[in-house]
Amino acid sequence: MSAAVIALLLGGAGVAIAAGPAQAAETKFNVKCVPPAGGGDPVEGETTAKVTAPASAKVGDEVDVSWETVKPASNNTDLMDIPQDSVQPTGWITVGGGGGELKVVGEKKNPPIPKKAPMQMSTMKGKLKLTKAGKITLTPGKYDVAVTFSFGTFVTKCAPTGAVGVGATIDVSAGTSGGTTAGTTSGTTSGTTAGTTSGTTSGTASGTTAGSTAGSTAGSTAGSTAGSTAGSTTGGGGGQTDFPGKPVEVAFDCGPVVPGGIKTPVTINAKKNGGGYDLTVKTAKGAMASPMALPAGALKPSMNIKLGGADSGTVKVSGPANAEPIPDKAPVSLSDMTGTYKPGKTGKVTLSPDQLTIDVTMAPGATPINVPCKAASSGVSLELDTTAQEGGSGSPATTGSPSASGGLAETGAEDGGGIKALALVAGTVILLGGAVFTFTPWRRLRGTR
């Protein structure tokens, strides 16, 4: 699917705020929406936001604030329908008087959105603690919109391109003071990576990960969300056991075997297991197409996960081969890859997708074709707060299994045996060069899996 599908689909958001005796005001502003990496060109449009907040309150109060989209910046495209309950917005409201930003999150709740129909998204909500007297202004700002399809979650990031009018003003009178002005987000974020897409996730709250709308589970969206290339989901403390990562767009260079390489979002998720972590790595579903029928067991993926920050080295994850035959021209999805990370250092450790290897076996007992794909560009998908374990840390970086010219596995023959092996897999070499690992741009995906 496209940035058009993503950006235009996701294009608009508005703002609203609510609490007790509330006042609401609409404000119009222009925005530029940037789709996930590889999704297409940015889209610009005008959105109308309705901000609702109490007209008055006193110091020490925690008030409800909401951001409602009255008019989206764009309609859905004519490429595909958006499923019910698949759109989730997250916004940031500027709090005047040095109050910083208030993050507001909407539920993943929407009616089905047909092609060319106006975008619809839920009201974003949050709470604001008032700590000083005076007039507090609330102005809508940037926002992210995540849409989840069967093949992944995609995040479009939108930001104002000019001045934005004040959405609401709270007249705060003197009262009991406490704490500092801060926003807490109501609502939860659910999704899967895929994708999502796209954005960086930062921080943790109450044992849940605040972060990428795409791919983060039971958490609030914060900072720049999944969909952006840089940044990570942070976790590791507070009794939390599940640490969802954010999808990062990775460009794999597979050499002459796969012209053009492979581009796909990759998400690294972790589950605490004793002092270590069980890792699960997901790639986009249906991002490749098969040019011919492939038997069950034909494609077996593995990947190196690069460690950074306090630790170093790599952790290898691998997945099972495809359990079912893949029909001619059908979408191809690599299986989820799993492995274990045992920290060797204490501190914040980043995990990033690195080299991908795909072993292709066209028939039982046949010599596998080893296709190593170097991560030409990548990013941090997950950050963990780790405690060193005895015998822990990642292994030295690897470069993949030895391979013959063109990425074909060695047969062990020193004479004509190697040539015979190449002849036997000649058809497969053509297959690899033209399609099995040919990337399907997002603008072409149709969510068939």
Short mmCIF file of C-alpha atoms in Angstrom, two decimals:
data_model
loop_
_atom_site.label_atom_id
_atom_site.label_comp_id
_atom_site.label_asym_id
_atom_site.label_seq_id
_atom_site.Cartn_x
_atom_site.Cartn_y
_atom_site.Cartn_z
CA MET A 1 0.00 0.00 0.00
CA SER A 2 1.09 3.57 -0.44
CA ALA A 3 1.86 6.65 1.48
CA ALA A 4 -1.01 7.83 -0.38
CA VAL A 5 -2.95 5.04 1.21
CA ILE A 6 -1.20 5.76 4.43
CA ALA A 7 -0.79 9.52 4.36
CA LEU A 8 -3.99 10.42 2.64
CA LEU A 9 -5.84 7.73 4.42
CA LEU A 10 -4.46 8.87 7.67
CA GLY A 11 -4.24 12.44 6.82
CA GLY A 12 -6.21 14.51 9.25
CA ALA A 13 -6.73 15.04 12.88
CA GLY A 14 -8.27 17.77 14.95
CA VAL A 15 -8.29 18.55 18.61
CA ALA A 16 -10.69 18.71 21.53
CA ILE A 17 -10.55 18.77 25.31
CA ALA A 18 -13.11 17.98 28.02
CA ALA A 19 -13.82 18.22 31.75
CA GLY A 20 -16.59 19.29 34.13
CA PRO A 21 -18.14 22.59 33.06
CA ALA A 22 -16.30 22.70 29.76
CA GLN A 23 -15.81 25.20 27.00
CA ALA A 24 -14.98 24.19 23.46
CA ALA A 25 -13.53 26.08 20.54
CA GLU A 26 -12.62 25.12 17.01
CA THR A 27 -9.41 26.09 15.28
CA LYS A 28 -8.30 25.49 11.70
CA PHE A 29 -4.70 24.95 10.69
CA ASN A 30 -2.66 23.53 7.83
CA VAL A 31 -0.65 20.36 8.31
CA LYS A 32 1.92 18.31 6.44
CA CYS A 33 1.54 14.57 6.86
CA VAL A 34 4.51 12.28 6.25
CA PRO A 35 3.78 8.57 5.66
CA PRO A 36 5.98 5.69 6.84
CA ALA A 37 9.36 5.20 5.16
CA GLY A 38 8.84 3.91 1.65
CA GLY A 39 5.18 4.91 1.71
CA GLY A 40 5.23 7.77 -0.75
CA ASP A 41 5.25 11.57 -0.80
CA PRO A 42 4.02 13.83 2.03
CA VAL A 43 0.47 15.18 1.86
CA GLU A 44 -0.64 18.67 2.90
CA GLY A 45 -4.13 19.78 3.88
CA GLU A 46 -6.26 21.75 6.33
CA THR A 47 -7.77 20.23 9.44
CA THR A 48 -10.29 21.61 11.92
CA ALA A 49 -9.66 20.79 15.55
CA LYS A 50 -12.10 21.23 18.39
CA VAL A 51 -10.48 21.68 21.78
CA THR A 52 -12.55 21.18 24.90
CA ALA A 53 -11.42 22.00 28.46
CA PRO A 54 -12.88 23.49 31.64
CA ALA A 55 -13.35 27.25 31.44
CA SER A 56 -12.09 27.57 35.01
CA ALA A 57 -10.33 25.49 37.63
CA LYS A 58 -8.03 25.95 40.62
CA VAL A 59 -4.42 25.13 41.34
CA GLY A 60 -4.06 21.45 42.25
CA ASP A 61 -6.92 20.28 40.01
CA GLU A 62 -6.36 17.57 37.42
CA VAL A 63 -8.61 18.37 34.49
CA ASP A 64 -9.76 16.33 31.50
CA VAL A 65 -8.69 17.52 28.08
CA SER A 66 -9.73 16.11 24.70
CA TRP A 67 -8.90 16.69 21.04
CA GLU A 68 -11.61 15.99 18.48
CA THR A 69 -11.23 15.98 14.74
CA VAL A 70 -14.06 18.01 13.25
CA LYS A 71 -12.66 18.00 9.73
CA PRO A 72 -9.80 15.73 8.64
CA ALA A 73 -6.98 17.01 6.48
CA SER A 74 -7.88 14.51 3.75
CA ASN A 75 -10.19 11.70 2.69
CA ASN A 76 -9.40 8.05 2.33
CA THR A 77 -7.84 7.23 -1.02
CA ASP A 78 -9.50 5.23 -3.78
CA LEU A 79 -7.12 2.30 -3.28
CA MET A 80 -8.64 0.34 -0.42
CA ASP A 81 -11.17 0.43 2.41
CA ILE A 82 -10.01 0.98 5.98
CA PRO A 83 -11.28 -1.70 8.40
CA GLN A 84 -13.46 -1.00 11.41
CA ASP A 85 -11.63 -0.19 14.67
CA SER A 86 -8.23 0.10 13.00
CA VAL A 87 -7.47 3.85 13.25
CA GLN A 88 -5.80 5.25 16.36
CA PRO A 89 -4.70 8.90 16.73
CA THR A 90 -2.21 10.41 19.17
CA GLY A 91 -1.70 14.15 19.57
CA TRP A 92 0.39 16.68 21.46
CA ILE A 93 -1.14 19.90 22.81
CA THR A 94 1.07 22.84 23.70
CA VAL A 95 0.32 24.11 27.20
CA GLY A 96 0.91 27.88 27.42
CA GLY A 97 2.79 29.50 30.26
CA GLY A 98 5.72 27.09 30.19
CA GLY A 99 3.56 24.03 30.79
CA GLY A 100 5.22 21.96 28.07
CA GLU A 101 3.13 19.50 26.08
CA LEU A 102 0.14 17.38 26.97
CA LYS A 103 -0.07 14.04 25.20
CA VAL A 104 -3.57 12.83 24.30
CA VAL A 105 -4.47 9.44 22.87
CA GLY A 106 -7.62 8.19 21.18
CA GLU A 107 -9.11 4.71 21.20
CA LYS A 108 -8.70 2.42 18.24
CA LYS A 109 -12.34 2.85 17.35
CA ASN A 110 -13.82 3.85 14.00
CA PRO A 111 -16.51 2.70 11.56
CA PRO A 112 -15.38 1.09 8.29
CA ILE A 113 -14.06 3.86 6.04
CA PRO A 114 -14.79 3.28 2.34
CA LYS A 115 -12.53 4.46 -0.44
CA LYS A 116 -12.68 8.26 -0.95
CA ALA A 117 -14.73 8.72 2.24
CA PRO A 118 -13.68 11.26 4.90
CA MET A 119 -11.26 9.95 7.49
CA GLN A 120 -12.77 9.26 10.89
CA MET A 121 -10.86 8.94 14.14
CA SER A 122 -11.75 8.86 17.80
CA THR A 123 -11.44 11.78 20.21
CA MET A 124 -8.02 11.96 21.85
CA LYS A 125 -8.05 12.39 25.62
CA GLY A 126 -5.64 13.19 28.44
CA LYS A 127 -5.42 14.75 31.89
CA LEU A 128 -3.62 17.97 32.87
CA LYS A 129 -2.43 18.76 36.42
CA LEU A 130 -2.67 22.50 37.15
CA THR A 131 0.10 23.86 39.39
CA LYS A 132 -0.04 27.63 39.11
CA ALA A 133 -2.62 30.36 38.86
CA GLY A 134 -3.28 32.32 35.68
CA LYS A 135 -4.65 31.75 32.22
CA ILE A 136 -3.44 28.48 30.65
CA THR A 137 -3.78 28.20 26.88
CA LEU A 138 -4.11 24.91 25.03
CA THR A 139 -3.01 24.82 21.38
CA PRO A 140 -3.20 21.73 19.13
CA GLY A 141 0.09 20.73 17.54
CA LYS A 142 1.58 17.66 15.90
CA TYR A 143 -0.26 14.34 15.78
CA ASP A 144 0.25 10.78 14.60
CA VAL A 145 -2.34 8.49 13.04
CA ALA A 146 -1.84 4.72 13.03
CA VAL A 147 -3.88 2.41 10.81
CA THR A 148 -3.73 -1.35 11.32
CA PHE A 149 -4.31 -3.73 8.43
CA SER A 150 -4.02 -7.51 8.34
CA PHE A 151 -0.44 -7.16 7.07
CA GLY A 152 0.82 -4.58 9.52
CA THR A 153 0.36 -1.22 11.25
CA PHE A 154 1.38 2.02 9.53
CA VAL A 155 1.88 5.39 11.20
CA THR A 156 1.60 8.74 9.46
CA LYS A 157 3.12 11.72 11.28
CA CYS A 158 1.47 15.13 10.83
CA ALA A 159 2.69 18.55 11.95
CA PRO A 160 1.42 22.12 11.51
CA THR A 161 2.99 24.09 8.67
CA GLY A 162 2.11 27.53 10.04
CA ALA A 163 0.68 29.32 13.04
CA VAL A 164 -2.05 27.53 15.00
CA GLY A 165 -4.71 29.35 16.98
CA VAL A 166 -5.41 28.64 20.64
CA GLY A 167 -7.93 25.85 21.08
CA ALA A 168 -9.00 26.55 24.65
CA THR A 169 -8.07 28.66 27.68
CA ILE A 170 -8.40 27.65 31.35
CA ASP A 171 -8.64 30.39 33.98
CA VAL A 172 -6.77 28.87 36.93
CA SER A 173 -7.39 30.41 40.37
CA ALA A 174 -5.19 30.01 43.44
CA GLY A 175 -5.72 26.81 45.41
CA THR A 176 -3.88 23.83 46.82
CA SER A 177 -0.70 23.32 44.85
CA GLY A 178 1.10 20.09 44.29
CA GLY A 179 3.41 18.54 41.78
CA THR A 180 4.39 19.99 38.47
CA THR A 181 2.31 20.62 35.41
CA ALA A 182 2.22 17.36 33.54
CA GLY A 183 -0.04 15.44 31.27
CA THR A 184 -1.06 11.84 31.60
CA THR A 185 -2.64 10.00 28.75
CA SER A 186 -5.84 8.05 29.02
CA GLY A 187 -6.51 5.21 26.65
CA THR A 188 -4.30 2.40 25.50
CA THR A 189 -2.40 1.69 22.38
CA SER A 190 -2.69 -1.65 20.71
CA GLY A 191 -1.23 -2.79 17.49
CA THR A 192 1.25 -4.94 15.82
CA THR A 193 4.28 -4.22 14.09
CA ALA A 194 4.52 -4.40 11.53
CA GLY A 195 4.84 -2.77 11.03
CA THR A 196 3.85 -0.27 13.44
CA THR A 197 5.13 1.70 11.40
CA SER A 198 6.08 3.45 11.71
CA GLY A 199 8.12 6.40 15.01
CA THR A 200 10.12 6.30 18.08
CA THR A 201 8.89 5.26 21.39
CA SER A 202 10.28 6.64 24.56
CA GLY A 203 9.82 6.05 28.23
CA THR A 204 7.70 3.71 30.26
CA ALA A 205 4.69 4.40 32.46
CA SER A 206 3.09 2.18 35.07
CA GLY A 207 4.73 -0.89 33.66
CA THR A 208 3.45 -0.20 30.18
CA THR A 209 5.43 1.02 27.26
CA ALA A 210 4.60 4.49 26.02
CA GLY A 211 5.37 4.43 22.42
CA SER A 212 4.76 3.51 18.91
CA THR A 213 1.19 3.28 17.94
CA ALA A 214 2.28 0.71 15.54
CA GLY A 215 3.31 -2.33 17.32
CA SER A 216 3.17 -1.20 20.90
CA THR A 217 0.80 -3.06 23.17
CA ALA A 218 -1.00 -1.79 26.24
CA GLY A 219 0.81 1.48 26.24
CA SER A 220 0.40 5.13 25.46
CA THR A 221 1.86 6.77 22.44
CA ALA A 222 4.61 9.21 23.26
CA GLY A 223 7.19 11.34 21.61
CA SER A 224 7.70 10.46 18.02
CA THR A 225 5.89 7.21 17.45
CA ALA A 226 6.58 4.20 15.48
CA GLY A 227 6.81 4.98 11.92
CA SER A 228 9.96 7.01 12.21
CA THR A 229 13.27 5.46 11.40
CA ALA A 230 15.12 6.53 14.52
CA GLY A 231 14.30 5.90 18.16
CA SER A 232 13.20 2.92 20.11
CA THR A 233 10.82 1.39 22.58
CA THR A 234 12.33 1.46 26.05
CA GLY A 235 11.66 -1.17 28.69
CA GLY A 236 13.17 -3.40 31.28
CA GLY A 237 12.05 -2.15 34.68
CA GLY A 238 9.10 -1.75 36.99
CA GLY A 239 8.12 -5.43 37.00
CA GLN A 240 7.26 -5.36 33.32
CA THR A 241 7.76 -8.64 31.44
CA ASP A 242 6.67 -7.83 27.88
CA PHE A 243 8.58 -5.21 25.91
CA PRO A 244 7.12 -4.48 22.46
CA GLY A 245 9.46 -2.80 20.01
CA LYS A 246 8.64 -0.36 17.27
CA PRO A 247 8.83 -1.17 13.56
CA VAL A 248 11.85 0.26 11.76
CA GLU A 249 12.20 0.38 8.01
CA VAL A 250 15.20 -1.72 6.97
CA ALA A 251 16.80 -1.83 3.51
CA PHE A 252 18.52 -5.17 2.91
CA ASP A 253 21.22 -5.41 0.23
CA CYS A 254 21.26 -8.99 -1.06
CA GLY A 255 23.81 -8.40 -3.83
CA PRO A 256 23.29 -9.64 -7.41
CA VAL A 257 21.09 -12.51 -6.25
CA VAL A 258 18.25 -10.11 -5.43
CA PRO A 259 18.40 -7.02 -7.65
CA GLY A 260 17.12 -3.99 -5.76
CA GLY A 261 17.27 -5.77 -2.40
CA ILE A 262 14.43 -6.02 0.09
CA LYS A 263 12.82 -3.20 2.06
CA THR A 264 10.53 -4.09 4.94
CA PRO A 265 9.57 -2.91 8.42
CA VAL A 266 11.15 -5.07 11.14
CA THR A 267 10.00 -5.18 14.76
CA ILE A 268 11.91 -6.69 17.69
CA ASN A 269 9.79 -7.69 20.71
CA ALA A 270 11.16 -9.05 23.98
CA LYS A 271 9.73 -11.04 26.89
CA LYS A 272 11.68 -11.21 30.14
CA ASN A 273 12.67 -14.76 31.09
CA GLY A 274 14.66 -14.87 34.31
CA GLY A 275 17.69 -12.65 33.80
CA GLY A 276 17.44 -12.89 30.01
CA TYR A 277 14.97 -12.06 27.26
CA ASP A 278 13.15 -14.18 24.70
CA LEU A 279 13.19 -12.24 21.43
CA THR A 280 10.62 -12.40 18.63
CA VAL A 281 11.37 -10.60 15.36
CA LYS A 282 8.65 -9.85 12.84
CA THR A 283 8.86 -8.61 9.26
CA ALA A 284 6.08 -7.28 7.04
CA LYS A 285 3.52 -9.78 5.82
CA GLY A 286 3.15 -10.17 2.09
CA ALA A 287 5.95 -7.73 1.20
CA MET A 288 7.31 -10.11 -1.45
CA ALA A 289 5.70 -12.03 -4.27
CA SER A 290 6.37 -15.54 -5.54
CA PRO A 291 6.91 -15.84 -9.32
CA MET A 292 6.29 -19.58 -9.22
CA ALA A 293 4.91 -22.23 -6.92
CA LEU A 294 7.20 -22.93 -3.95
CA PRO A 295 6.96 -26.13 -1.90
CA ALA A 296 6.46 -26.27 1.85
CA GLY A 297 9.79 -25.85 3.60
CA ALA A 298 11.28 -23.73 0.80
CA LEU A 299 12.02 -20.51 2.73
CA LYS A 300 13.78 -20.44 6.12
CA PRO A 301 14.78 -17.02 7.53
CA SER A 302 17.31 -16.00 10.18
CA MET A 303 18.62 -12.62 11.30
CA ASN A 304 21.37 -11.08 13.40
CA ILE A 305 20.18 -8.58 16.00
CA LYS A 306 22.84 -5.96 16.67
CA LEU A 307 23.38 -4.88 20.27
CA GLY A 308 24.32 -1.31 21.13
CA GLY A 309 24.59 1.01 24.11
CA ALA A 310 25.86 -0.81 27.18
CA ASP A 311 26.28 -4.16 25.43
CA SER A 312 27.77 -5.22 22.11
CA GLY A 313 27.82 -8.09 19.64
CA THR A 314 24.89 -9.80 17.98
CA VAL A 315 22.10 -12.18 18.88
CA LYS A 316 20.90 -14.63 16.23
CA VAL A 317 17.21 -15.33 15.74
CA SER A 318 15.75 -17.82 13.32
CA GLY A 319 12.33 -18.90 12.13
CA PRO A 320 10.79 -22.06 10.75
CA ALA A 321 10.40 -22.68 7.04
CA ASN A 322 7.03 -22.05 5.42
CA ALA A 323 4.63 -24.77 6.56
CA GLU A 324 2.40 -24.62 3.49
CA PRO A 325 3.18 -24.47 -0.24
CA ILE A 326 3.18 -20.98 -1.72
CA PRO A 327 1.17 -20.64 -4.95
CA ASP A 328 2.47 -18.88 -8.00
CA LYS A 329 2.35 -15.07 -7.66
CA ALA A 330 1.02 -15.29 -4.08
CA PRO A 331 2.26 -12.91 -1.37
CA VAL A 332 5.26 -14.28 0.51
CA SER A 333 5.73 -13.72 4.24
CA LEU A 334 8.77 -14.74 6.25
CA SER A 335 8.01 -16.55 9.50
CA ASP A 336 8.55 -14.88 12.86
CA MET A 337 12.12 -15.40 14.10
CA THR A 338 12.96 -16.17 17.72
CA GLY A 339 16.08 -16.31 19.87
CA THR A 340 17.38 -15.55 23.37
CA TYR A 341 19.38 -12.56 24.62
CA LYS A 342 21.35 -12.96 27.86
CA PRO A 343 22.74 -9.55 28.87
CA GLY A 344 26.47 -9.32 29.45
CA LYS A 345 26.36 -5.72 30.68
CA THR A 346 24.20 -3.64 33.00
CA GLY A 347 22.57 -0.54 31.51
CA LYS A 348 20.50 0.55 28.55
CA VAL A 349 20.97 -1.79 25.59
CA THR A 350 19.62 -1.11 22.10
CA LEU A 351 18.53 -3.83 19.69
CA SER A 352 18.57 -3.20 15.94
CA PRO A 353 17.86 -5.46 12.94
CA ASP A 354 21.07 -6.43 11.16
CA GLN A 355 21.89 -9.07 8.53
CA LEU A 356 19.02 -11.19 7.21
CA THR A 357 19.70 -14.62 5.74
CA ILE A 358 17.19 -16.64 3.72
CA ASP A 359 17.87 -20.31 2.99
CA VAL A 360 15.97 -21.56 -0.05
CA THR A 361 15.44 -25.31 -0.49
CA MET A 362 13.50 -26.28 -3.59
CA ALA A 363 13.15 -29.99 -2.76
CA PRO A 364 13.76 -32.26 0.26
CA GLY A 365 17.45 -33.10 0.47
CA ALA A 366 18.43 -30.48 -2.09
CA THR A 367 21.39 -28.18 -1.46
CA PRO A 368 20.02 -24.98 0.14
CA ILE A 369 20.61 -21.70 -1.61
CA ASN A 370 21.96 -19.32 1.02
CA VAL A 371 21.01 -15.70 0.41
CA PRO A 372 22.75 -13.28 2.82
CA CYS A 373 21.25 -9.80 2.89
CA LYS A 374 23.20 -7.02 4.61
CA ALA A 375 21.22 -4.32 6.41
CA ALA A 376 22.24 -1.27 4.36
CA SER A 377 20.08 0.97 6.56
CA SER A 378 18.38 0.15 9.84
CA GLY A 379 17.45 1.66 13.20
CA VAL A 380 16.82 0.87 16.84
CA SER A 381 13.62 -1.11 17.37
CA LEU A 382 13.89 -1.73 21.12
CA GLU A 383 15.83 -0.48 24.15
CA LEU A 384 16.08 -2.55 27.33
CA ASP A 385 17.31 -1.73 30.83
CA THR A 386 19.42 -4.82 31.50
CA THR A 387 21.29 -6.43 34.38
CA ALA A 388 24.45 -8.35 33.54
CA GLN A 389 24.16 -12.15 33.75
CA GLU A 390 26.96 -14.62 34.23
CA GLY A 391 28.08 -15.90 30.85
CA GLY A 392 25.91 -13.30 29.12
CA SER A 393 26.32 -10.86 26.21
CA GLY A 394 25.89 -11.12 22.49
CA SER A 395 28.16 -13.08 20.22
CA PRO A 396 30.70 -11.40 17.90
CA ALA A 397 29.12 -10.02 14.73
CA THR A 398 28.67 -12.56 11.99
CA THR A 399 28.48 -12.16 8.27
CA GLY A 400 26.32 -15.13 7.40
CA SER A 401 27.03 -18.62 6.16
CA PRO A 402 29.80 -19.17 3.61
CA SER A 403 28.44 -19.02 0.09
CA ALA A 404 29.61 -19.53 -3.43
CA SER A 405 29.43 -16.87 -6.11
CA GLY A 406 25.96 -15.49 -6.56
CA GLY A 407 24.99 -16.49 -3.03
CA LEU A 408 24.77 -20.23 -3.75
CA ALA A 409 25.87 -22.59 -1.00
CA GLU A 410 29.12 -24.49 -1.64
CA THR A 411 28.65 -28.15 -2.61
CA GLY A 412 32.05 -29.29 -1.40
CA ALA A 413 33.15 -30.27 -4.89
CA GLU A 414 36.46 -28.93 -6.20
CA ASP A 415 35.88 -29.72 -9.85
CA GLY A 416 32.87 -30.24 -12.08
CA GLY A 417 30.67 -31.07 -9.09
CA GLY A 418 30.17 -27.41 -8.34
CA ILE A 419 29.21 -26.68 -11.94
CA LYS A 420 26.69 -29.52 -11.91
CA ALA A 421 25.18 -28.15 -8.72
CA LEU A 422 24.82 -24.73 -10.31
CA ALA A 423 23.17 -26.28 -13.33
CA LEU A 424 20.70 -28.14 -11.14
CA VAL A 425 19.61 -24.95 -9.42
CA ALA A 426 19.81 -22.68 -12.43
CA GLY A 427 16.06 -22.25 -12.45
CA THR A 428 16.17 -21.26 -8.82
CA VAL A 429 18.89 -18.70 -9.47
CA ILE A 430 16.60 -17.06 -11.99
CA LEU A 431 13.81 -17.28 -9.45
CA LEU A 432 15.88 -15.51 -6.82
CA GLY A 433 17.02 -12.86 -9.25
CA GLY A 434 13.55 -12.00 -10.40
CA ALA A 435 10.92 -12.52 -7.81
CA VAL A 436 10.94 -14.61 -4.67
CA PHE A 437 12.79 -11.85 -2.89
CA THR A 438 11.59 -8.98 -5.00
CA PHE A 439 10.25 -6.28 -2.71
CA THR A 440 6.64 -5.27 -3.23
CA PRO A 441 6.36 -1.50 -2.59
CA TRP A 442 3.77 -0.56 0.03
CA ARG A 443 1.78 1.28 -2.58
CA ARG A 444 1.14 -2.10 -4.22
CA LEU A 445 0.18 -4.13 -1.17
CA ARG A 446 -3.48 -4.98 -0.83
CA GLY A 447 -3.67 -6.80 2.49
CA THR A 448 -4.34 -10.18 0.99
CA ARG A 449 -2.82 -12.04 3.92
#
